[in-house]
Coordinates of C-alpha atoms in Angstrom, one line a residue:
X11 CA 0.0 0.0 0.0
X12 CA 1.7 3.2 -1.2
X13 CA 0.1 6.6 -0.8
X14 CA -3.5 6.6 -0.4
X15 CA -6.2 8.9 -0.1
X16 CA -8.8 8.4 3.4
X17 CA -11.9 10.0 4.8
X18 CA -12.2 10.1 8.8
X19 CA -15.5 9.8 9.6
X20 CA -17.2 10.4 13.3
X21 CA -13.4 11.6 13.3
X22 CA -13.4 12.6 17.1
X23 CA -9.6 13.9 17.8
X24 CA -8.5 12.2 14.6
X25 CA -7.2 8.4 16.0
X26 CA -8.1 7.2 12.8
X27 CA -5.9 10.2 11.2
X28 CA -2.9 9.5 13.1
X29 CA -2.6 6.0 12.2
X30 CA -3.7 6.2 8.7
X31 CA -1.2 9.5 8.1
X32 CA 1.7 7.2 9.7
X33 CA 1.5 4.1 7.1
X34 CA 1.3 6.8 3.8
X35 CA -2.4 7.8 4.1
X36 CA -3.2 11.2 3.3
X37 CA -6.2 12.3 4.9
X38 CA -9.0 14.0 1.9
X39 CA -12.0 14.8 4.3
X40 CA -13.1 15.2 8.1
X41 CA -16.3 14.8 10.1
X42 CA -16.9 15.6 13.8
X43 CA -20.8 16.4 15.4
X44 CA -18.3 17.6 18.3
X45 CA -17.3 21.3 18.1
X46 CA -14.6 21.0 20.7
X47 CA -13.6 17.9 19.1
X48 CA -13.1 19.6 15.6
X49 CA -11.2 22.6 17.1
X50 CA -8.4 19.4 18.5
X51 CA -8.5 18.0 15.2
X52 CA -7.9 21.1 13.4
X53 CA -5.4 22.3 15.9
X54 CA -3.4 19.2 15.0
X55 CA -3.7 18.3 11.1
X56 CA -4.8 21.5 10.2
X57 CA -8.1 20.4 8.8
X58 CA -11.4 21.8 9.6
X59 CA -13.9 18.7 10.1
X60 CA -17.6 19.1 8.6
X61 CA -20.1 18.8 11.4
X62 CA -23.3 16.8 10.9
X63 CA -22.8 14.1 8.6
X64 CA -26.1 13.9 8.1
X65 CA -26.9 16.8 6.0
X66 CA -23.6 16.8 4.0
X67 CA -24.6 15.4 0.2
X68 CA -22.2 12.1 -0.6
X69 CA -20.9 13.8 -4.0
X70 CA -20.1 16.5 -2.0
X71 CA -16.9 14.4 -0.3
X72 CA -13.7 14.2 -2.2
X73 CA -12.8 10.9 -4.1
X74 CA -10.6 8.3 -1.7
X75 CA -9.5 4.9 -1.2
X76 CA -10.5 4.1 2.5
X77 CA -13.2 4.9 4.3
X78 CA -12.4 5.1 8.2
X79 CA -15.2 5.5 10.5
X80 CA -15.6 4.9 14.1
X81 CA -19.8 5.2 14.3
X82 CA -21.6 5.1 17.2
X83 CA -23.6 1.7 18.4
X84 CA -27.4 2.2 17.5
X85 CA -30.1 -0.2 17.7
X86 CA -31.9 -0.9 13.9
X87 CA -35.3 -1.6 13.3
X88 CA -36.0 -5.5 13.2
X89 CA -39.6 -4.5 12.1
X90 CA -38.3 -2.6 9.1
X91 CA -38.6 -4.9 5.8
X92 CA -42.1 -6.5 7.6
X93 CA -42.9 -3.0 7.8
X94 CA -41.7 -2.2 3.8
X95 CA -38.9 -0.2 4.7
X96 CA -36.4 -0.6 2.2
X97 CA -33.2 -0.3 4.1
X98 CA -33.1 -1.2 7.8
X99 CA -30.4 0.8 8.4
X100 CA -32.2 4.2 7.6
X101 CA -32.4 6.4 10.6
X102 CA -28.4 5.5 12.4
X103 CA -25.8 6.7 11.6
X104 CA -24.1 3.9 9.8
X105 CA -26.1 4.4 7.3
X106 CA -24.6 7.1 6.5
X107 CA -21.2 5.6 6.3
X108 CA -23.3 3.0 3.7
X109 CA -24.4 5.8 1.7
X110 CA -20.9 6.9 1.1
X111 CA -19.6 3.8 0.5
X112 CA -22.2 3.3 -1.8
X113 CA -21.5 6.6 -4.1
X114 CA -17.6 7.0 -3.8
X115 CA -17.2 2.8 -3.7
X116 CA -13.6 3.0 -2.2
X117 CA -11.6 0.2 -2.1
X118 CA -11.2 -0.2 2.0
X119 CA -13.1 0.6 4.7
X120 CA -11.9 0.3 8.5
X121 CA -14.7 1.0 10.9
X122 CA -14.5 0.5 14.7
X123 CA -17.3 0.5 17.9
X124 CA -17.6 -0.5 21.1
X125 CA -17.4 -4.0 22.2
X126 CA -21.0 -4.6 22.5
X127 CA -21.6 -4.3 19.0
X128 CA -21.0 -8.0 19.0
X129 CA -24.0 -9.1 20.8
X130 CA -25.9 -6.2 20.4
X131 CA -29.5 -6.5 20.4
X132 CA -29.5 -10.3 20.6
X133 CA -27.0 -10.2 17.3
X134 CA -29.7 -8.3 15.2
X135 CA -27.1 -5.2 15.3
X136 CA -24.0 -6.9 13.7
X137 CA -26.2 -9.1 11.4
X138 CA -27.6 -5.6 9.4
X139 CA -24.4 -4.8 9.4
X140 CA -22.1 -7.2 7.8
X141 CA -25.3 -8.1 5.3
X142 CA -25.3 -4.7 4.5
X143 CA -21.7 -4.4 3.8
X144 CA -21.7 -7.4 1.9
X145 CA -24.8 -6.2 -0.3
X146 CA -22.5 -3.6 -0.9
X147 CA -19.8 -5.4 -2.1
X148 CA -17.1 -5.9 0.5
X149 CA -15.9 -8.8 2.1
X150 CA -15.8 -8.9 5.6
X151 CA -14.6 -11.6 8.8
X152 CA -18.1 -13.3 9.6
X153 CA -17.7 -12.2 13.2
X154 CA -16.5 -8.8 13.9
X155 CA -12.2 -9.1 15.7
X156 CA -12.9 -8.2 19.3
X157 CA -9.5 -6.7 20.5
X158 CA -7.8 -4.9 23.2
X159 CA -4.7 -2.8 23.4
X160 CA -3.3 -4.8 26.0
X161 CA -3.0 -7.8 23.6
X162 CA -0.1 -5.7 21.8
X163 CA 1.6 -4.2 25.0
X164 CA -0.1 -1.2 25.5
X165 CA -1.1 -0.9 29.0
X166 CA -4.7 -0.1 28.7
X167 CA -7.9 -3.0 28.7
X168 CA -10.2 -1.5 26.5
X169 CA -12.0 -4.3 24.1
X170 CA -13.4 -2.8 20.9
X171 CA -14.8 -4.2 18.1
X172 CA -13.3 -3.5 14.6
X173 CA -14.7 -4.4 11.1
X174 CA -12.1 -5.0 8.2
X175 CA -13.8 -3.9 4.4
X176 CA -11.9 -5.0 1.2
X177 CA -14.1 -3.9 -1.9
X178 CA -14.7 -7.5 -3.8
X179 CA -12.7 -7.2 -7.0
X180 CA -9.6 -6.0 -4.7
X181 CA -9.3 -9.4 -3.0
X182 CA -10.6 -11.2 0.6
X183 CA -9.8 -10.8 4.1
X184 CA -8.0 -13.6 5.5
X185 CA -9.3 -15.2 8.2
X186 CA -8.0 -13.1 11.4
X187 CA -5.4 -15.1 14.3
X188 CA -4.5 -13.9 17.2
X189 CA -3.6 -15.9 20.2
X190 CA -4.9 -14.5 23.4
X191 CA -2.9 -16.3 25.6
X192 CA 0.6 -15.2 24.6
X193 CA 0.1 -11.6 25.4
X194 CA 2.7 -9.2 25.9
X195 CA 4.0 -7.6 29.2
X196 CA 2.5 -4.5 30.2
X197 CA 3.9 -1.8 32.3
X198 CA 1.7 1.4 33.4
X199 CA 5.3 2.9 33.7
X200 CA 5.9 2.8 29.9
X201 CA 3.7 5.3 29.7
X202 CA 3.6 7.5 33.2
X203 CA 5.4 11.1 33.0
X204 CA 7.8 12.3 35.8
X205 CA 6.4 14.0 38.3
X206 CA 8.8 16.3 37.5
X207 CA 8.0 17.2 34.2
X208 CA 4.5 17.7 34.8
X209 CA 3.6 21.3 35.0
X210 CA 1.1 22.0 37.7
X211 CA 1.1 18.8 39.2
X212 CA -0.8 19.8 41.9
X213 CA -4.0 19.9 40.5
X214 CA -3.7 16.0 39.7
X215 CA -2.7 15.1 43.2
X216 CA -5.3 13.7 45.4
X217 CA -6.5 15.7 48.4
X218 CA -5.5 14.9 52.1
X219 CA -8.8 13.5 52.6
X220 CA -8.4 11.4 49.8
X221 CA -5.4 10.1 51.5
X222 CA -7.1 9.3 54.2
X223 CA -9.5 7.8 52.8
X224 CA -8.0 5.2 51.0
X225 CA -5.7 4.8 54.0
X226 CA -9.1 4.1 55.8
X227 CA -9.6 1.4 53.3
X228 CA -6.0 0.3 53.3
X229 CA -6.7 -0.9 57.4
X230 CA -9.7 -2.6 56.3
X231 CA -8.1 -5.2 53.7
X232 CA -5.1 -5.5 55.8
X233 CA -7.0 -6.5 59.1
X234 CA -9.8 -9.0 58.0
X235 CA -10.1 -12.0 59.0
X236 CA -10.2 -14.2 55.9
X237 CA -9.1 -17.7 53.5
X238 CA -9.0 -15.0 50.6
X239 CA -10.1 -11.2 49.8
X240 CA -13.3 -10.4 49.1
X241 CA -14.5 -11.1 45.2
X242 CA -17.5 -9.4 45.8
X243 CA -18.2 -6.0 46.5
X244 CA -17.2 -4.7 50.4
X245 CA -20.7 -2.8 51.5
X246 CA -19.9 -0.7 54.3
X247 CA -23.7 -0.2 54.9
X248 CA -24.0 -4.3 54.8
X249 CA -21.4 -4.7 57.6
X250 CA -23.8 -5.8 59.8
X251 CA -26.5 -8.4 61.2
X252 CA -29.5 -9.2 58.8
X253 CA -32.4 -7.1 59.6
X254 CA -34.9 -9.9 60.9
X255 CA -37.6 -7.4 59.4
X256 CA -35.5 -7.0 55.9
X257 CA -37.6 -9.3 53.3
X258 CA -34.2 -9.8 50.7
X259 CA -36.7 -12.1 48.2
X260 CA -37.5 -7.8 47.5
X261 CA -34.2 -7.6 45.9
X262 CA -32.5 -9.6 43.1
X263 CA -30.9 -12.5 43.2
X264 CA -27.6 -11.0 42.4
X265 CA -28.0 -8.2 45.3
X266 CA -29.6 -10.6 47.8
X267 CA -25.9 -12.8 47.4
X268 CA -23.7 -9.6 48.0
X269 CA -26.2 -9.0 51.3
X270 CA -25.6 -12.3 52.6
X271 CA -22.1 -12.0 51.5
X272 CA -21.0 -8.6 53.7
X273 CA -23.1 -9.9 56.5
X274 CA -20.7 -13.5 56.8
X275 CA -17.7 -11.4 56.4
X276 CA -19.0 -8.9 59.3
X277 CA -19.6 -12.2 61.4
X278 CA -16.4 -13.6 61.1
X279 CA -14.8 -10.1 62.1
X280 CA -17.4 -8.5 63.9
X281 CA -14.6 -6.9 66.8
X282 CA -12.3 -5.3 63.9
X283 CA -15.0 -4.1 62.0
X284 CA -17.5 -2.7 64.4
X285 CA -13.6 -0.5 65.6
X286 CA -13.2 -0.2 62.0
X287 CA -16.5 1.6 61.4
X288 CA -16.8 3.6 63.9
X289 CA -13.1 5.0 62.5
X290 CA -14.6 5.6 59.2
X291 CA -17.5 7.8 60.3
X292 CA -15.3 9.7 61.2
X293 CA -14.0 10.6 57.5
X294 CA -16.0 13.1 55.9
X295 CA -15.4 11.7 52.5
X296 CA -17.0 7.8 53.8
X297 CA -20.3 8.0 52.4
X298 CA -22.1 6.8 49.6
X299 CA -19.5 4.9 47.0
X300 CA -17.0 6.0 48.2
X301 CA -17.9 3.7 51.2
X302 CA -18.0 0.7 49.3
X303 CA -15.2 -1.1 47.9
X304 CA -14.4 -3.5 45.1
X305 CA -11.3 -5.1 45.1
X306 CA -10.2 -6.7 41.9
X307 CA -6.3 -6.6 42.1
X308 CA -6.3 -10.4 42.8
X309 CA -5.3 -12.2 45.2
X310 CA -1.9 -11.7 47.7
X311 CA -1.2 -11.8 51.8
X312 CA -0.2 -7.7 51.5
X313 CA -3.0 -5.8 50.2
X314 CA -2.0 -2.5 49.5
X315 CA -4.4 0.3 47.3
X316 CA -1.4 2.4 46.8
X317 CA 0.1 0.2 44.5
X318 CA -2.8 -0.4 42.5
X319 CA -4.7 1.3 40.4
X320 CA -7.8 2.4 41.5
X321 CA -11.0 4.9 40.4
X322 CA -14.0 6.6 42.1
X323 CA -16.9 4.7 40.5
X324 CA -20.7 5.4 41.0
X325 CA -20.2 1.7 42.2
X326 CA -18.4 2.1 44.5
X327 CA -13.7 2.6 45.0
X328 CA -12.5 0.1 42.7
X329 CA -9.1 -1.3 42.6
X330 CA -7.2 -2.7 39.5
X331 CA -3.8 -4.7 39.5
X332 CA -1.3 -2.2 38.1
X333 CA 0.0 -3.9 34.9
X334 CA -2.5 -1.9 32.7
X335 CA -5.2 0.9 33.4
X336 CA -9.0 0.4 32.6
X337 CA -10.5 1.6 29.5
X338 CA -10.3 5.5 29.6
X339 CA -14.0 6.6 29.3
X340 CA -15.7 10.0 28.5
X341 CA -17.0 10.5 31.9
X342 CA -15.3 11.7 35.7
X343 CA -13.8 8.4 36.3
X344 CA -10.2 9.2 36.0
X345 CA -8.1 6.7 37.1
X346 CA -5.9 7.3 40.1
X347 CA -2.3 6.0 40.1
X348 CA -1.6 4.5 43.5
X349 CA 2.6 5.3 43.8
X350 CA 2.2 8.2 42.6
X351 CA -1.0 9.4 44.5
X352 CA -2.3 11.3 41.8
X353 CA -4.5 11.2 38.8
X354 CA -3.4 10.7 35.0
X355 CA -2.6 13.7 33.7
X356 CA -4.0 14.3 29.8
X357 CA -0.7 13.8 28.3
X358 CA -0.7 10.1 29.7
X359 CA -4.5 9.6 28.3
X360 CA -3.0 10.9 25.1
X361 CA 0.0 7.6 25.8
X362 CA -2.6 5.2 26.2
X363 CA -4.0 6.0 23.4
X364 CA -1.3 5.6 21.9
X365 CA -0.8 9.4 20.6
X366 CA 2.4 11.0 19.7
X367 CA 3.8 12.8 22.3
X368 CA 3.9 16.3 19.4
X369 CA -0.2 15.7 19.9
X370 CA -1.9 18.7 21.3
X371 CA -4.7 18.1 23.9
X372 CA -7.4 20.3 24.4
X373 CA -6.3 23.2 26.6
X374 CA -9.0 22.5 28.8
X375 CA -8.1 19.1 31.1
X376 CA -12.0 18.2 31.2
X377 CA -12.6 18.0 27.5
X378 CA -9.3 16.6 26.8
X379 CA -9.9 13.5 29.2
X380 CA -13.6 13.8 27.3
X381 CA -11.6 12.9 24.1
X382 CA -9.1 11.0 25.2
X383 CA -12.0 8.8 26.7
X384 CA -14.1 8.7 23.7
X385 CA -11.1 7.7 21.2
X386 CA -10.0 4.9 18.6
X387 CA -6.3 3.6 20.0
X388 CA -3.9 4.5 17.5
X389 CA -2.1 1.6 17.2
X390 CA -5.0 -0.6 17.0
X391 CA -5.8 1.2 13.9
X392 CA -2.3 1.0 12.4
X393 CA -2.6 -3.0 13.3
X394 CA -6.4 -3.6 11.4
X395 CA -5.6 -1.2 8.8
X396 CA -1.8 -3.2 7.8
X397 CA -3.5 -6.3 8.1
X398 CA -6.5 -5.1 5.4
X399 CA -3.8 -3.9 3.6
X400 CA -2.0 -7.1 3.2
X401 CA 1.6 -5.4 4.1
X402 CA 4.3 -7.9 4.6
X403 CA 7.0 -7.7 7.1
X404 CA 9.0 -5.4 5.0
X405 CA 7.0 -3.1 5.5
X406 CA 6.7 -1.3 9.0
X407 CA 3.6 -0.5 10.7
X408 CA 4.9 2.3 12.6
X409 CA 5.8 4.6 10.6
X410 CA 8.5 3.0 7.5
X411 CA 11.4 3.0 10.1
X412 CA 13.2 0.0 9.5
X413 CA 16.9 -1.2 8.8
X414 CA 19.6 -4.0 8.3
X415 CA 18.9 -5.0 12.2
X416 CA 15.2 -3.9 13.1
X417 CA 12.5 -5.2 10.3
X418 CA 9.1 -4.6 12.0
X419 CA 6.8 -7.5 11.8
X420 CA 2.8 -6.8 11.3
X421 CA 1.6 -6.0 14.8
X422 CA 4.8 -5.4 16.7
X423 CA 3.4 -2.3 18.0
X424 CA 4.9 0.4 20.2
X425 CA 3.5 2.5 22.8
X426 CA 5.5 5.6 23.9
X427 CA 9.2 4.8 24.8
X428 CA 10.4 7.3 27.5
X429 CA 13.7 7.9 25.7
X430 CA 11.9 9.8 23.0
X431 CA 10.8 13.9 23.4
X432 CA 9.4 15.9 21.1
X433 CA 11.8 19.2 21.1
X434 CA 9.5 22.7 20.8
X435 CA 10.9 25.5 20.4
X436 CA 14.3 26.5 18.9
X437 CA 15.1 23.0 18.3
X438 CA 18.8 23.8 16.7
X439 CA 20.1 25.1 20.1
X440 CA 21.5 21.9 21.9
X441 CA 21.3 23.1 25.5
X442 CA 17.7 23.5 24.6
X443 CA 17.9 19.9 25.5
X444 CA 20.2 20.3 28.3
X445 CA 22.7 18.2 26.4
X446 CA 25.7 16.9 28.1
X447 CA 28.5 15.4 25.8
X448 CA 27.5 14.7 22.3
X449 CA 24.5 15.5 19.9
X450 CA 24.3 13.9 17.2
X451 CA 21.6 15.7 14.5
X452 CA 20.0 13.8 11.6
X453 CA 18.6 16.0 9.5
X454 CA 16.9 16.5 5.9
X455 CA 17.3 19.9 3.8
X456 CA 20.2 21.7 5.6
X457 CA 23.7 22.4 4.5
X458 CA 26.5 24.4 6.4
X459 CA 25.3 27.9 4.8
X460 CA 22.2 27.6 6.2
X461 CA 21.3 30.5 8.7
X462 CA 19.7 27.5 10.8
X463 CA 23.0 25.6 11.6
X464 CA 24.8 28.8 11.8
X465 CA 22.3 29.9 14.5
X466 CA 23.2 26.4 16.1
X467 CA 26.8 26.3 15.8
X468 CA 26.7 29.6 17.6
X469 CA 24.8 28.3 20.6
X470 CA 26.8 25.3 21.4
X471 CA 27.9 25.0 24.9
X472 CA 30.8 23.9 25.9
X473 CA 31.9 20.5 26.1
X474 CA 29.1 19.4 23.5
X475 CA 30.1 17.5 20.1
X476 CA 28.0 17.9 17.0
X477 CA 27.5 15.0 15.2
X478 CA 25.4 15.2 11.7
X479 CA 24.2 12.4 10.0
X480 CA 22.4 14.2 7.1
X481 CA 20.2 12.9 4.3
X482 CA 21.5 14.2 0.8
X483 CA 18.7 16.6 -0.6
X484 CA 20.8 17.0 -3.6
X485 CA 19.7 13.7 -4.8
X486 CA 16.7 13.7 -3.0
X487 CA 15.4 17.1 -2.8
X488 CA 11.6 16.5 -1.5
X489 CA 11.8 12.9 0.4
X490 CA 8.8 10.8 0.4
X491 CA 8.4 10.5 4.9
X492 CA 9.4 6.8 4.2
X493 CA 12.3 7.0 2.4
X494 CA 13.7 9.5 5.2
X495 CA 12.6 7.1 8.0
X496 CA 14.7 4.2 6.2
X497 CA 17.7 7.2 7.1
X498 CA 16.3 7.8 10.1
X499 CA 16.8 4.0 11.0
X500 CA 19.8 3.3 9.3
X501 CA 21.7 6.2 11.6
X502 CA 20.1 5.0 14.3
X503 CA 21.6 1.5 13.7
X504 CA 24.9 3.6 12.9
X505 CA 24.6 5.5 16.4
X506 CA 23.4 2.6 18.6
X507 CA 26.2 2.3 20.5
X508 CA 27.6 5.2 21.6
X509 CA 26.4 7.3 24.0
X510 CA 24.5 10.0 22.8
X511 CA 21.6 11.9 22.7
X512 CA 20.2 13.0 19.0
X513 CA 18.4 15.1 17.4
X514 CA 16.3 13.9 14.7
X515 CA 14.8 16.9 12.0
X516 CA 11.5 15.6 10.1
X517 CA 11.4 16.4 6.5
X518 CA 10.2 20.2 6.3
X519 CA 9.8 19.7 1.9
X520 CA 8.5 16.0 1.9
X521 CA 5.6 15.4 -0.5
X522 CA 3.0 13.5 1.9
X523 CA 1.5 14.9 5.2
X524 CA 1.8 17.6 7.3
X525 CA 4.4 18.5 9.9
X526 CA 2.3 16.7 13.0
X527 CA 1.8 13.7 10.6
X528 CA 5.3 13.3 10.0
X529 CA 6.5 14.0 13.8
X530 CA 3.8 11.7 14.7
X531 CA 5.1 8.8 12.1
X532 CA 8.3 8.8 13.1
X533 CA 7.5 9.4 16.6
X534 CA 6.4 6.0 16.4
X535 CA 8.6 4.1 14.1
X536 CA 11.4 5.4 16.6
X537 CA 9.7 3.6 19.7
X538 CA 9.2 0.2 17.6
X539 CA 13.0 0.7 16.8
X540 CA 13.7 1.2 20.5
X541 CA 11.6 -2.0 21.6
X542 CA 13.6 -3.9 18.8
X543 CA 17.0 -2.6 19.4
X544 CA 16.6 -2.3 24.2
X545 CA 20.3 -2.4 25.1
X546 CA 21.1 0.6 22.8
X547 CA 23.6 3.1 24.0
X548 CA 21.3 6.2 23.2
X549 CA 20.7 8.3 25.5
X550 CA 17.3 10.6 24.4
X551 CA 16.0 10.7 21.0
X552 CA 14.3 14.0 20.9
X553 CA 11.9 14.9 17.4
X554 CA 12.3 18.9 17.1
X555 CA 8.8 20.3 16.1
X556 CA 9.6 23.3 14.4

C-alpha cells in the first residue's frame, strides 16, 4: 500500500488520522458532530472537520480509497422490511457511512465500535451490518475481531470491536489469528510522566482526605479475617447483622448474594469491623460509594491500594492490579495512580491512546480526558488497517522505520518509549535539551550555509560534540516520509552504540502529510525501533517540532 487517499469519519480527535497518516495515508476529508472535538482535530492536522454528517450530500466528499469511520452503536429496526422499509439501516448513523460507501465505492473501509456491537440487540445489530456491507460489495470476517490494546503491549484493557472492508474485486480478508494467551508484558510505567516534568502537578494530586481515605480502606483489607479477599463488593452499609424485618426475596438474586455476602464477612470479624466503622465515620469523605469497595487486584497476603490502580466509581472505590489501566471513558472516572497518589494527567491519556507525544490536547483538562476517553487507540488502527492492507514484514507499521537490524513485523506495535521527546521551540540550540557530551543531529534539507546551523553552531555550549548524519537533498530534494525514515533507522543503527543523545529533524519539503503527521510517524517508528534494538547506548531521541 503506497500513498492513499482516506476519509475520517465520526473523526473525534483524529485516532483514525494518526494512524492512517503514519502508514502513507493522506487524509481528503473530516467529520466531527463535536465542536470541541473539531477545534483538537484542526489544531493538530490542520483540517477543519464538517459537522453533521447527516446533512452533508455524498458527492459532495472528495474521491478516496479508504473509508475510516468509528460510528456510534445504534439499535436498527427488526420490524423494518415487515414493515416495507427498504433499508433497515435508515435512521443510524451507519447508514450514512453505507451511503458513502455506496457513491464513492472506495476500495477499503476500517470501521471501529464499542465491544458490545458483538452481541448487540441479541446479534440483530452486527447481522444488518455485515449483510449490509456485503450487499454492498465488501468482504468482511463473519464475526466482527474483538480486541484490546493490552494484547499488543499497550497498557490499557479497552475491548473494541473492529470491522475489516476489502471492496470485492480488490481481494478477501484472510481469516484473522490472534492468540490471546501469549500476550505481551504491560507496564503502566511505559507510559507515566515524571512528576517532575509535569507542569502543575498539583492539580492532579489527590486531596489529604483522599489520602485518608483510601488509608481508611487500606486498614480494612489489611486486618480482615479471611481464607482469601473479598471477590465481591465490600458494602460498608451491609457490615452488619441481617435485619430480621428485611424481606431480601425484595431484591434480586444478584444483590440478595452480596447482602448475605458482607453480612458472613462482618460475622467472622465483627470486633475489627464494628472498631473499623466507627473509624470511618469519622471521615467526611466515607459516604455513599465511596464507602463501598471493590477489590479486583487479585489475590496476595499484602493488600495494598497504593500500589494499585484504582477509580472513584458510581459503584463504589474500585481497585485494578497495576499492569495496565481500565478503559479511559468519556466521563469523571479518571483513574488514580496508587505510587504516585495522583491522577493521569492528559498527556498520559493521550499515551494510552497511543498518541504522539507532538499531539496537542485540548487546553481545557476536562474536554481533553472527554476525548481522550471517547477515542480509537492509535495503534489498534495501524494493526487492522496493515492487516486489510495485506503489508508484509517489510514493510513497518509504525511509521516505515526500518533497517539491516530492526525489520518490523505486522503487529509489533509500540506505545511511547520514554527515551523519545518531542523538542518545541528553537530546536537547533543543543542546551535547549540540556545536552551533556554529544549530539548527534539527523537531518533533511540543511547544508552548512544555512542560517539554521549557523544559529546552532553559535549556541553550542561547551563540552558538546555535533555530530550530523544528514540525508543528501541534492539527490533527494523533497523525500517521500518513508524514504527518510529508512535514514532515520539506518543512523540509528549507525549510532546505537555510543552514548548519545540525538536530534532527529523531520522532512520540512516532503511530498506527503503535514508536519504533525510526519512528527507523529516517526514518533512511532522510533519507539518500535527502541523495543527492537533495548540495550542501545542512546541516550534521548528527541523529534524537534519546528
Amino acid at each position: 500500500m503506497e500513498e492513499f487517499r482516506f476519509i475520517d469519519l465520526f473523526c473525534g480527535i483524529g485516532g483514525f488520522h494518526q494512524a492512517m497518516a503514519s502508514i502513507g495515508g493522506k487524509c481528503v476529508y473530516a467529520s466531527d458532530i463535536d465542536s470541541d472535538c473539531r477545534k483538537t482535530y484542526k489544531a493538530n492536522y490542520g483540517i477543519e472537520p464538517v459537522g453533521d454528517i447527516t446533512k452533508v450530500n455524498a458527492e459532495d466528499i472528495p474521491s478516496h480509497d479508504v473509508l475510516c469511520a468509528g460510528f456510534p452503536c445504534q439499535a436498527f429496526s427488526k420490524a423494518g422490511k415487515r414493515l416495507g422499509f427498504e433499508d433497515e439501516t435508515k435512521g443510524t448513523l451507519f447508514f450514512d457511512v453505507c451511503r458513502i460507501l455506496e457513491f464513492h465505492r472506495p476500495k477499503y473501509a476500517l470501521l471501529e465500535n464499542v465491544r458490545n456491537l458483538a452481541s448487540h440487540d441479541n446479534g440483530n445489530t452486527w447481522r444488518v451490518i455485515h449483510d449490509k456491507l456485503v450487499e454492498l460489495g465488501y468482504n468482511l470476517l463473519p464475526q466482527p475481531v474483538i480486541f484490546s490494546p493490552h494484547y499488543i503491549g499497550v497498557p490499557q484493557h479497552r475491548e473494541r470491536v473492529f470491522i475489516m472492508c476489502i471492496r470485492q474485486d480488490i481481494g478477501d480478508i484472510h481469516p484473522f489469528d490472534f492468540d490471546s494467551k501469549k500476550l505481551p508484558e504491560c507496564n503502566i510505567d511505559s507510559i507515566l510522566q515524571d512528576d517532575e516534568e509535569i507542569e502543575d502537578i498539583n492539580k492532579y494530586r489527590i486531596t489529604p482526605d483522599v489520602v485518608s481515605l483510601i488509608d481508611l480502606w487500606n486498614e480494612f483489607l489489611q486486618n480482615i479475617r479471611v481464607a482469601k479477599l473479598p471477590g465481591f463488593p465490600v458494602w460498608s452499609d451491609r457490615l452488619k447483622d441481617l435485619d430480621p424485618d428485611e424481606d431480601l426475596s425484595q431484591y434480586p438474586k444478584w444483590k440478595q448474594n452480596f447482602i448475605l455476602k458482607n453480612n458472613q464477612l462482618y460475622l467472622e470479624n465483627r470486633d475489627f469491623i464494628d472498631r473499623w466503622l466507627k473509624k470511618a465515620s469519622e471521615n467526611p469523605l466515607f459516604f455513599g460509594a465511596k464507602a463501598k469497595l471493590e477489590w479486583q487486584a487479585g489475590q496476595t497476603d499484602k493488600p495494598d491500594i497504593w500500589r494499585q490502580i484504582f477509580q472513584f466509581r458510581p459503584s463504589g472505590i474500585r481497585v485494578k492490579v497495576n499492569s495496565y489501566f481500565p478503559a479511559l471513558v468519556a466521563i469523571v472516572q479518571t483513574s488514580i495512580v496508587g505510587s504516585r497518589r495522583r491522577f493521569l494527567t492528559p498527556r498520559e491519556c493521550a499515551r494510552l491512546q497511543s498518541f504522539p507525544e507532538s499531539f496537542q490536547p485540548d487546553p481545557k483538562s476536562a474536554q481533553a480526558y472527554k476525548q481522550f476517553g471517547n477515542s480509537v487507540n492509535v495503534d489498534l488502527v495501524r494493526y487492522f488497517a496493515c492487516y486489510m492492507f495485506g503489508m508484509n514484514s517489510e514493510r513497518s507499521n509504525s511509521g516505515g522505520i526500518v533497517s539491516g537490524r530492526s525489520q518490523m513485523q505486522i503487529g509489533q506495535q509500540s506505545s511511547i518509549n520514554k527515551k523519545i521527546r518531542i523538542a518545541k521551540g528553537n530546536a537547533f540550540i543543543p542546551s535547549y535539551f540540556g545536552a551533556d557530551g554529544v549530539v548527534a543531529f539527523i537531518n533533511a534539507g540543511f547544508t552548512e550555509s544555512d542560517a539554521s546551523w549557523s544559529n546552532l553552531e553559535k549556541n553550542i555550549p561547551d563540552g558538546v560534540k555535533i555530530v550530523r548524519y544528514r540525508y543528501n537533498t541534492s539527490e533527494h530534494p523533497s523525500p517521500y516520509l518513508s524514504e527518510y525514515s529508512k535514514i532515520v533507522g539506518h543512523a540509528l543503527d549507525v549510532m546505537s552504540e555510543h552514548k548519545v543523545q540525538v536530534v532527529v529533524m523531520p522532512p520540512i519539503n516532503g511530498k506527503d502529510g503535514n508536519t504533525n503527521d510526519k512528527i507523529s510517524a516517526l514518533e512511532s517508528g522510533i519507539a518500535s525501533w527502541l523495543d527492537l534494538n533495548k540495550k542501545t547506548s542512546i541516550q534521548k531521541i528527541y523529534i524537534a517540532s519546528l
